[in-house]
Structures are given as structure tokens and as C-alpha cells.
Short mmCIF file of C-alpha atoms in Angstrom, two decimals:
data_model
loop_
_atom_site.label_atom_id
_atom_site.label_comp_id
_atom_site.label_asym_id
_atom_site.label_seq_id
_atom_site.Cartn_x
_atom_site.Cartn_y
_atom_site.Cartn_z
CA MET A 26 38.59 -7.47 -13.68
CA ASP A 27 41.12 -10.12 -12.69
CA GLY A 28 38.66 -12.85 -11.78
CA GLY A 29 35.33 -11.14 -12.34
CA LEU A 30 32.56 -10.72 -9.82
CA SER A 31 31.86 -12.80 -6.77
CA LYS A 32 28.52 -14.50 -6.46
CA GLY A 33 25.92 -12.11 -5.10
CA GLU A 34 27.59 -9.08 -6.71
CA LEU A 35 26.15 -6.84 -9.40
CA ALA A 36 28.04 -4.78 -11.97
CA VAL A 37 26.40 -2.07 -14.07
CA ILE A 38 27.41 -0.73 -17.47
CA LEU A 39 26.10 2.82 -17.95
CA ALA A 40 26.42 4.29 -21.43
CA PRO A 41 24.37 6.19 -24.00
CA PHE A 42 22.43 4.66 -26.88
CA GLY A 43 24.41 2.90 -29.57
CA VAL A 44 27.86 2.57 -27.99
CA GLY A 45 27.87 -1.23 -27.65
CA LYS A 46 26.31 -2.14 -24.29
CA THR A 47 24.62 -5.24 -25.76
CA THR A 48 27.83 -6.27 -27.49
CA MET A 49 29.72 -5.83 -24.22
CA ILE A 50 27.13 -7.88 -22.29
CA THR A 51 27.33 -10.58 -24.98
CA LYS A 52 31.13 -10.64 -24.81
CA LEU A 53 30.97 -10.95 -21.02
CA ALA A 54 28.49 -13.84 -21.34
CA ASN A 55 30.66 -15.46 -23.99
CA THR A 56 33.83 -15.16 -21.91
CA ALA A 57 32.09 -16.61 -18.83
CA MET A 58 30.88 -19.58 -20.87
CA ASN A 59 34.35 -20.08 -22.34
CA ASP A 60 35.71 -20.07 -18.77
CA GLY A 61 33.35 -22.95 -17.90
CA TYR A 62 30.50 -21.09 -16.23
CA LYS A 63 26.78 -21.54 -16.72
CA VAL A 64 25.41 -18.30 -18.09
CA LEU A 65 21.89 -16.92 -18.46
CA GLN A 66 21.72 -13.97 -20.84
CA ILE A 67 18.39 -12.15 -20.59
CA PHE A 68 17.47 -9.51 -23.11
CA PHE A 69 14.40 -7.52 -24.10
CA GLU A 70 14.96 -5.51 -27.25
CA ASP A 71 17.11 -7.63 -29.54
CA ASN A 72 16.13 -10.49 -31.78
CA PRO A 73 17.56 -13.79 -30.45
CA LYS A 74 19.25 -14.40 -33.83
CA VAL A 75 21.20 -11.14 -33.42
CA ILE A 76 22.50 -12.26 -30.02
CA GLN A 77 23.34 -15.72 -31.39
CA ARG A 78 25.30 -14.14 -34.27
CA LYS A 79 27.26 -12.00 -31.79
CA HIS A 80 28.22 -15.15 -29.89
CA LEU A 81 29.26 -16.88 -33.10
CA SER A 82 31.40 -13.88 -34.00
CA CYS A 83 33.06 -13.99 -30.56
CA TRP A 84 33.79 -17.72 -30.83
CA THR A 85 35.12 -17.62 -34.38
CA GLY A 86 36.76 -14.19 -34.49
CA ILE A 87 34.89 -13.60 -37.74
CA PRO A 88 33.26 -10.15 -38.00
CA LEU A 89 29.44 -10.21 -37.84
CA ASN A 90 29.04 -9.09 -41.43
CA ASP A 91 31.32 -11.90 -42.67
CA LEU A 92 29.75 -14.85 -40.83
CA ALA A 93 27.69 -15.87 -43.88
CA LEU A 94 30.89 -16.07 -45.95
CA HIS A 95 32.37 -18.67 -43.56
CA LYS A 96 29.39 -20.97 -42.89
CA ASP A 97 31.40 -24.21 -42.66
CA GLU A 98 33.91 -22.74 -40.20
CA VAL A 99 31.10 -21.21 -38.11
CA LYS A 100 29.20 -24.52 -38.00
CA ALA A 101 32.34 -26.40 -36.95
CA VAL A 102 33.10 -23.97 -34.12
CA TYR A 103 29.45 -24.07 -32.99
CA ARG A 104 29.51 -27.90 -32.91
CA ASP A 105 32.72 -27.83 -30.86
CA LYS A 106 31.16 -25.40 -28.35
CA MET A 107 28.06 -27.59 -28.00
CA VAL A 108 30.23 -30.68 -27.35
CA LEU A 109 32.12 -28.80 -24.62
CA SER A 110 28.80 -27.64 -23.13
CA LYS A 111 27.54 -31.22 -22.97
CA GLU A 112 30.74 -32.15 -21.16
CA GLY A 113 29.95 -29.53 -18.52
CA LYS A 114 32.52 -27.02 -19.75
CA GLY A 115 30.39 -23.90 -19.89
CA LEU A 116 26.88 -23.33 -21.12
CA ILE A 117 24.91 -20.33 -22.27
CA LYS A 118 21.13 -19.96 -22.28
CA LEU A 119 19.51 -17.02 -24.02
CA LYS A 120 16.11 -15.76 -22.90
CA LYS A 121 14.10 -12.96 -24.45
CA PHE A 122 11.46 -11.36 -22.22
CA PRO A 123 8.84 -8.84 -23.28
CA SER A 124 9.80 -5.27 -22.40
CA ASP A 125 6.38 -4.56 -20.94
CA GLY A 126 5.29 -6.22 -17.73
CA THR A 127 8.48 -8.11 -16.89
CA THR A 128 9.42 -7.67 -13.24
CA ILE A 129 12.23 -9.11 -11.10
CA PRO A 130 9.76 -11.61 -9.54
CA VAL A 131 8.93 -12.83 -13.09
CA ILE A 132 12.64 -13.24 -13.83
CA ARG A 133 13.20 -14.98 -10.46
CA GLN A 134 10.36 -17.41 -11.25
CA TYR A 135 11.92 -18.19 -14.65
CA ILE A 136 15.34 -18.82 -13.06
CA ARG A 137 13.83 -21.10 -10.40
CA LYS A 138 12.09 -23.06 -13.17
CA LYS A 139 15.40 -23.46 -15.02
CA MET A 140 17.07 -24.55 -11.78
CA ALA A 141 14.35 -27.17 -11.26
CA GLU A 142 15.09 -28.40 -14.81
CA GLY A 143 18.79 -28.79 -13.94
CA PHE A 144 20.25 -25.51 -15.23
CA ARG A 145 21.66 -23.39 -12.40
CA PRO A 146 23.35 -20.25 -13.73
CA ASP A 147 26.54 -18.99 -12.16
CA ILE A 148 26.04 -15.58 -13.73
CA ILE A 149 23.07 -13.62 -15.09
CA LEU A 150 23.47 -10.89 -17.67
CA LEU A 151 20.43 -8.62 -17.94
CA ASP A 152 20.26 -6.39 -21.00
CA TYR A 153 18.81 -3.78 -20.06
CA ILE A 154 17.60 -3.32 -16.52
CA ASP A 155 15.70 -0.22 -17.71
CA CYS A 156 13.26 -2.63 -19.43
CA VAL A 157 12.33 -4.32 -16.14
CA GLN A 158 9.19 -2.88 -14.56
CA PRO A 159 9.05 -2.08 -10.85
CA SER A 160 6.90 -4.51 -8.86
CA ARG A 161 4.75 -1.59 -7.70
CA ASN A 162 3.98 1.90 -8.93
CA TYR A 163 6.13 4.86 -7.91
CA ASP A 164 5.43 8.54 -8.46
CA ASP A 165 9.10 9.12 -9.30
CA ALA A 166 10.56 7.01 -12.16
CA ASN A 167 14.05 7.19 -10.61
CA ILE A 168 12.78 5.64 -7.38
CA GLY A 169 11.15 2.86 -9.44
CA GLU A 170 14.39 2.17 -11.30
CA GLY A 171 16.33 2.15 -8.04
CA SER A 172 13.86 -0.35 -6.62
CA VAL A 173 14.35 -2.65 -9.63
CA MET A 174 18.14 -2.43 -9.26
CA ARG A 175 17.94 -3.31 -5.55
CA GLN A 176 15.54 -6.20 -6.27
CA PHE A 177 17.93 -7.57 -8.89
CA GLU A 178 20.89 -7.30 -6.52
CA SER A 179 18.88 -8.94 -3.74
CA MET A 180 17.85 -11.78 -6.09
CA LEU A 181 21.49 -12.36 -7.03
CA ALA A 182 22.48 -12.61 -3.36
CA GLU A 183 19.54 -14.90 -2.59
CA LEU A 184 20.33 -17.24 -5.50
CA ASP A 185 24.11 -16.98 -4.98
CA MET A 186 24.82 -15.76 -8.52
CA ALA A 187 26.84 -12.91 -10.02
CA GLY A 188 25.12 -10.40 -12.28
CA TRP A 189 25.82 -7.83 -14.92
CA THR A 190 23.37 -5.36 -16.37
CA ALA A 191 23.38 -2.35 -18.63
CA VAL A 192 21.59 0.96 -18.24
CA GLN A 193 20.93 3.37 -21.04
CA GLY A 194 22.11 6.72 -19.79
CA ASN A 195 23.74 9.98 -20.64
CA ARG A 196 25.92 12.48 -18.81
CA SER A 197 23.04 13.79 -16.68
CA SER A 198 22.01 10.32 -15.54
CA ILE A 199 25.49 9.63 -14.16
#
């Protein structure tokens, strides 16, 4: 993307189940951190250890299934990344939210709390936006999803952050 997104912008990955949306989101988060940005990666469905392993694979170039075979190398790369983070050269925070009852105002409140603690993300990666509940009930699910997307985009503009999300879809949803 030759420079990525500007703050306040939202990009959406739309793809069917099982094609690598979470891996793509993780690689985007990883690249942003490597470029010196503060990154908040929010997810709903995955185990935090799975996301951590994907980051370790990105940093080391070692395939996921081979990480256990290279423990010393993985630990050394992880230590190096943590030293760079402490020096202000990129940082990643992972946050798992429950997939029932999480709304954009709940996410906004969490981000504000992190900001008050000294962590102000430059970019938020939300995996998947389909897991975020609308703040109010809608008769039409598509209207509810559209409302969530607009709330997320509005939050990004308000907080002056860039955002990426993924949507599980198929040909008809495009």
C-alpha cells in the first residue's frame, strides 16, 4: 500500500472462511510494529497463544509447525523484539474480547483505559468486525453490521488512529 493507511482511515479485508484473514491481520500488525508503530490487535475467536505463535513465526521466518524445533532461536528473537519495544521502536498489544456482548463503545472504553495507562495505539486491527455487536437492536442484520462498521470508522477518526478489520463473507456478501 506504499505507506499504509492514514490515521482515521479504515481498511476492510473481505474473504470466506479459512483463507487466512487472521493471518493477514497478524502480518499487518507485525509489520506495523516492525515499522515502529504502536499496535493494538483485537480478536474474538482465536486463542491468544495462536496469535502469539503467528507473530513469532513472522519475526523468525520459521513456519508455525516448526517453532518448537527452534526454541532457542525463537526466544532470542523474542527478547530482541522486547528490547526494541522498550526503546520505543514499535509495540504490539494483544486483546481478546468475548464474541458476545462486545460493542464499539466497549472497545473505545478499553482503548481509552490503555491510553490513560500510557499506551496510545497508532493502529487498531480488529479481527473480526462481525463479532462486534451493534449498540442497539436492528430488525435487519445488515443494517446492524453497517452501523458497527460506521461506529468503528468514527472511533478511529475521533481517536486519530488507523484501522484494519476483516469480515467473513462470500461472493453474495460482496
